[in-house]
PDB file of C-alpha atoms in Angstrom:
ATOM      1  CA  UNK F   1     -22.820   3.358  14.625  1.00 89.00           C
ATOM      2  CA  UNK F   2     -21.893   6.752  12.946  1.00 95.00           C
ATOM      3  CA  UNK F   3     -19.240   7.760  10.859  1.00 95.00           C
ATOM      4  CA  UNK F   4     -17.663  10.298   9.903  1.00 96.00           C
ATOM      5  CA  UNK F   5     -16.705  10.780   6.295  1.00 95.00           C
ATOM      6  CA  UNK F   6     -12.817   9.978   6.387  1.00 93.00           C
ATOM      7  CA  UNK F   7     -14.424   7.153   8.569  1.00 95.00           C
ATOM      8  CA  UNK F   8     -16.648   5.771   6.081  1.00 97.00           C
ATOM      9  CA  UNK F   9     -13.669   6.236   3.247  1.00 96.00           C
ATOM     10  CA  UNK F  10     -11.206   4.542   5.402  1.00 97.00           C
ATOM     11  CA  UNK F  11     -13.669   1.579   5.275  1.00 97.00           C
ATOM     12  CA  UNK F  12     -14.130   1.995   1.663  1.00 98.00           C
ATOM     13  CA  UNK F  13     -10.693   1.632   1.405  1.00 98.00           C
ATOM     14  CA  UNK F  14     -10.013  -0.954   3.466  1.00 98.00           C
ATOM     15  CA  UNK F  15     -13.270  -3.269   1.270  1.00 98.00           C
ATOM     16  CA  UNK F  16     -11.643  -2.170  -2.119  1.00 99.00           C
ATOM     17  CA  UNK F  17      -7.869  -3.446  -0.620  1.00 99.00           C
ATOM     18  CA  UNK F  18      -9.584  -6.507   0.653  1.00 99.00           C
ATOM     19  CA  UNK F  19     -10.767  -7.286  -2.704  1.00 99.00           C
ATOM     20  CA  UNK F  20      -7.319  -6.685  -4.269  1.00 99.00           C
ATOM     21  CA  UNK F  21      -5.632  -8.499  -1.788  1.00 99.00           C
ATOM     22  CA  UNK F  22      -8.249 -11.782  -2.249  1.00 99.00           C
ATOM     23  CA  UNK F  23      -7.903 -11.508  -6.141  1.00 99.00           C
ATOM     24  CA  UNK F  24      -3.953 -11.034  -5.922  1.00 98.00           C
ATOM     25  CA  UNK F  25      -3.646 -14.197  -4.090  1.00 98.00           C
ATOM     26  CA  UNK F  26      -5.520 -16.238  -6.852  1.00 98.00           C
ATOM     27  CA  UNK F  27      -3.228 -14.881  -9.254  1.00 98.00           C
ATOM     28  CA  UNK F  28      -6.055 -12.183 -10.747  1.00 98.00           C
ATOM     29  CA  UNK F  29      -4.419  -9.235 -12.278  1.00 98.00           C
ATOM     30  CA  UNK F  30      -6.054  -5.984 -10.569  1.00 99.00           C
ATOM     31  CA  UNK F  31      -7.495  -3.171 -12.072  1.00 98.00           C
ATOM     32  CA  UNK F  32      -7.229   0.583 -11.682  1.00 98.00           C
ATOM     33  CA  UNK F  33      -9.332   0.996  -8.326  1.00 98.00           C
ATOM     34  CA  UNK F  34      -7.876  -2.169  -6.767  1.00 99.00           C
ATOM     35  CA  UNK F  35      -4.557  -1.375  -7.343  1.00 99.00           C
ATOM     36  CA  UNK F  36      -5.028   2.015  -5.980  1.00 99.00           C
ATOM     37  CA  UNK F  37      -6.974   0.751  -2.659  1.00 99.00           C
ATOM     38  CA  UNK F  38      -4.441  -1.929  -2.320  1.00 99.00           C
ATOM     39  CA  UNK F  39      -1.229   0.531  -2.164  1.00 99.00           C
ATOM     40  CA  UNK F  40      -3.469   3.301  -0.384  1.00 99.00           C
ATOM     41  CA  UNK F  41      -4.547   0.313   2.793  1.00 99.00           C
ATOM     42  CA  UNK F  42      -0.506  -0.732   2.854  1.00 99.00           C
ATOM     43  CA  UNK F  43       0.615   2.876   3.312  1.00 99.00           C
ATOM     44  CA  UNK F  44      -1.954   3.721   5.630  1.00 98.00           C
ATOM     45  CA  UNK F  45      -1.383   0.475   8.352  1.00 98.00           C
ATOM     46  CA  UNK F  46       2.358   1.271   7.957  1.00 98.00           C
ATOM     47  CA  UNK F  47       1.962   5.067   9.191  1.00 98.00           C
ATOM     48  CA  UNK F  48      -1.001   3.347  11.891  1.00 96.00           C
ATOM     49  CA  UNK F  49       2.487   1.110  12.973  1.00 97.00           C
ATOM     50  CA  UNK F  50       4.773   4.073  13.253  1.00 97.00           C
ATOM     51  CA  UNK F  51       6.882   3.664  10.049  1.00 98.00           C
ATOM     52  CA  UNK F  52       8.214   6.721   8.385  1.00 98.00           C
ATOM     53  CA  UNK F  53       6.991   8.474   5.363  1.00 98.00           C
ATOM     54  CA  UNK F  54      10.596   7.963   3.344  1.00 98.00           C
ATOM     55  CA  UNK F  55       9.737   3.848   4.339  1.00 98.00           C
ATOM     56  CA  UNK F  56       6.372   3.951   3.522  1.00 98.00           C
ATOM     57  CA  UNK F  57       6.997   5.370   0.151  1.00 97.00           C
ATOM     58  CA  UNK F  58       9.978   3.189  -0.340  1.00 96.00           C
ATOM     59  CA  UNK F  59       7.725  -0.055   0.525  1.00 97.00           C
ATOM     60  CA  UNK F  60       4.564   1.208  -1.574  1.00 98.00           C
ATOM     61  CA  UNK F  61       6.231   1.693  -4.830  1.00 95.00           C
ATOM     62  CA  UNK F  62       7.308  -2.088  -4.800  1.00 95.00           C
ATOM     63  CA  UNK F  63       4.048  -3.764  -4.006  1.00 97.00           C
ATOM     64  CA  UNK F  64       2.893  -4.552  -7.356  1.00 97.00           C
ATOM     65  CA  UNK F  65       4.373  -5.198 -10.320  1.00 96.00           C
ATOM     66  CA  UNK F  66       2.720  -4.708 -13.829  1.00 96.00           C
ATOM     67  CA  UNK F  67       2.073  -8.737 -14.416  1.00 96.00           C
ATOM     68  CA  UNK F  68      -0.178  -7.539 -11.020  1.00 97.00           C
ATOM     69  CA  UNK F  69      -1.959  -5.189 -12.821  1.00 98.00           C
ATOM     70  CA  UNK F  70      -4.601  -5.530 -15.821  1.00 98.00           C
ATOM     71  CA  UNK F  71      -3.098  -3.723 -18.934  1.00 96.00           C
ATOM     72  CA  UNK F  72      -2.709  -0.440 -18.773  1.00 96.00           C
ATOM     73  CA  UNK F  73      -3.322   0.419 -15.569  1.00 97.00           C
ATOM     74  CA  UNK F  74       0.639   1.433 -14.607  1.00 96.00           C
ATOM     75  CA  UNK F  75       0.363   4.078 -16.764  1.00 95.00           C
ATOM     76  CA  UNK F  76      -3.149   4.973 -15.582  1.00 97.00           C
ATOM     77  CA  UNK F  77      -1.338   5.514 -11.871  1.00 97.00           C
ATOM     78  CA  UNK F  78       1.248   8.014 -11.879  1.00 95.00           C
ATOM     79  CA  UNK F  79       1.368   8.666  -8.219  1.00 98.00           C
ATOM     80  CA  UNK F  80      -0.793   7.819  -5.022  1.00 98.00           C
ATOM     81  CA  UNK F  81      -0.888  10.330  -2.312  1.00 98.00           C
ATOM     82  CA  UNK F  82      -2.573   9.460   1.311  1.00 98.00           C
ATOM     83  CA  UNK F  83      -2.870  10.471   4.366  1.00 97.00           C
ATOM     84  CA  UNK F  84      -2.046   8.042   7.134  1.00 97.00           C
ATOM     85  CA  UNK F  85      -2.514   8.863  11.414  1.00 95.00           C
ATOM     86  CA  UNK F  86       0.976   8.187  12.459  1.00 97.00           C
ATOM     87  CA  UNK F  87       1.759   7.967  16.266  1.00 95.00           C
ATOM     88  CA  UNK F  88       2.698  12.020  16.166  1.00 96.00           C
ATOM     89  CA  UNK F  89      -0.236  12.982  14.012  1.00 96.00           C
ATOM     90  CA  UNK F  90      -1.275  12.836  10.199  1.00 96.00           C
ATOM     91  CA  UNK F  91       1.322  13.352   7.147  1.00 97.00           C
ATOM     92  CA  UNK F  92       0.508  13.021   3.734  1.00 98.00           C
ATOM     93  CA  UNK F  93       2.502  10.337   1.899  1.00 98.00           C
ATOM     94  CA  UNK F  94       2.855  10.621  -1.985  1.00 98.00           C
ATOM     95  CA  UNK F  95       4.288   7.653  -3.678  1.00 98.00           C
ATOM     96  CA  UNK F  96       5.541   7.832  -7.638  1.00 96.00           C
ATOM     97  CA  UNK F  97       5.374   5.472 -10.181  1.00 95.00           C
ATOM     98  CA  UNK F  98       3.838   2.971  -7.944  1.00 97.00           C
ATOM     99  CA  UNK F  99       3.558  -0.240 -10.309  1.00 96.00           C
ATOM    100  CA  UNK F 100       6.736  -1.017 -11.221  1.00 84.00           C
ATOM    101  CA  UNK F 101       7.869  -4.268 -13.175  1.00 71.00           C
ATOM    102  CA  UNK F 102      11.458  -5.034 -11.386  1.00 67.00           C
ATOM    103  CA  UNK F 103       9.712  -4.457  -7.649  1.00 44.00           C
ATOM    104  CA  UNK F 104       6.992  -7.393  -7.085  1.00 44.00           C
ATOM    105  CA  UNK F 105       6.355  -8.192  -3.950  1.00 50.00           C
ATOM    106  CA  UNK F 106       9.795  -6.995  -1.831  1.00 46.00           C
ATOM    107  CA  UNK F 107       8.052  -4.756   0.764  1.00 50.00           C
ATOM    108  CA  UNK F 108       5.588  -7.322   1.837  1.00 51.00           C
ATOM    109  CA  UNK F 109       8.655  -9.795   1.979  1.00 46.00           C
ATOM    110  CA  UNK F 110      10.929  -7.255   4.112  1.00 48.00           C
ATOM    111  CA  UNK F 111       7.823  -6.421   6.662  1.00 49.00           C
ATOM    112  CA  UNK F 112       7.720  -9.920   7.168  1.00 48.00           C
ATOM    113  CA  UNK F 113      11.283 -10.002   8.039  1.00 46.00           C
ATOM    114  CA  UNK F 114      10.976  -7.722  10.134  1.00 44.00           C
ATOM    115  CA  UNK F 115       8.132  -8.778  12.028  1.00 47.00           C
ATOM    116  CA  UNK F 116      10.277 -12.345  12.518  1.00 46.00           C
ATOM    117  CA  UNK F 117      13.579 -10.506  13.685  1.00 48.00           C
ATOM    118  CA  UNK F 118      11.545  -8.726  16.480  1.00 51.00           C
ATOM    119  CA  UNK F 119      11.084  -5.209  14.546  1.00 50.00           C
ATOM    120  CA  UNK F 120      14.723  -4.835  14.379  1.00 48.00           C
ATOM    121  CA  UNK F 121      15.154  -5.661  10.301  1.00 46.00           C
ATOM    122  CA  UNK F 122      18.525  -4.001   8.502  1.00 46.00           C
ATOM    123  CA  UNK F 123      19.685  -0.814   9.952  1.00 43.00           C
ATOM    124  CA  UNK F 124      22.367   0.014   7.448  1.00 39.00           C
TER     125      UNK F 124
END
């Protein structure tokens, strides 16, 4: 199989987020790279699933709060920018400030919802 190099850093992405993910569940605070690849492998599926940029950034920055994080690392991220394929092509996405401590968790919670309702979720 060969790769080409946004290829290969997808899948470094994806390995890193996987990580993140695993160690989130058990309640392990993530460090600077893991936080990174977590919010960089959320955004990225999200543009692969057709959502906007303006809900992509609005999700990202509410992933992870700083009890998520290790100490230190919010203020090690100022911003995250990627570039997800979306249905019409690829757009960069640049999310500020994405640890925040009032935001844990809400995205993941309102993707879910909106999975459940059948995609339509709150259209106000």
């Amino acid at each position: 199989m060969k790769l080409t190099a946004k290829e290969q850093e997808r899948l470094t992405v994806f390995t890193a987020a996987e990580i993140a993910r695993r160690r989130k569940e058990r309640g392990v605070p993530l460090n600077h790279p893991e936080a990174v690849a977590y919010i960089s492998d959320w955004c990225i599926e999200r543009g692969r699933d057709g959502q906007s940029v303006a809900e992509i950034r609005s999700g990202a920055s509410q992933l992870l709060g700083r009890e998520d994080v290790m100490e230190g690392v919010p203020e090690m991220i100022d911003m995250i920018q990627v570039e997800p394929v979306f249905p019409d092509g690829t757009k960069l996405v640049t999310v500020h400030d994405p640890i925040r401590s009032d935001s844990v968790g809400t995205a993941e919670a309102e993707s879910e919802e909106t999975a459940a309702d059948g995609g339509e979720g709150d259209q106000s």
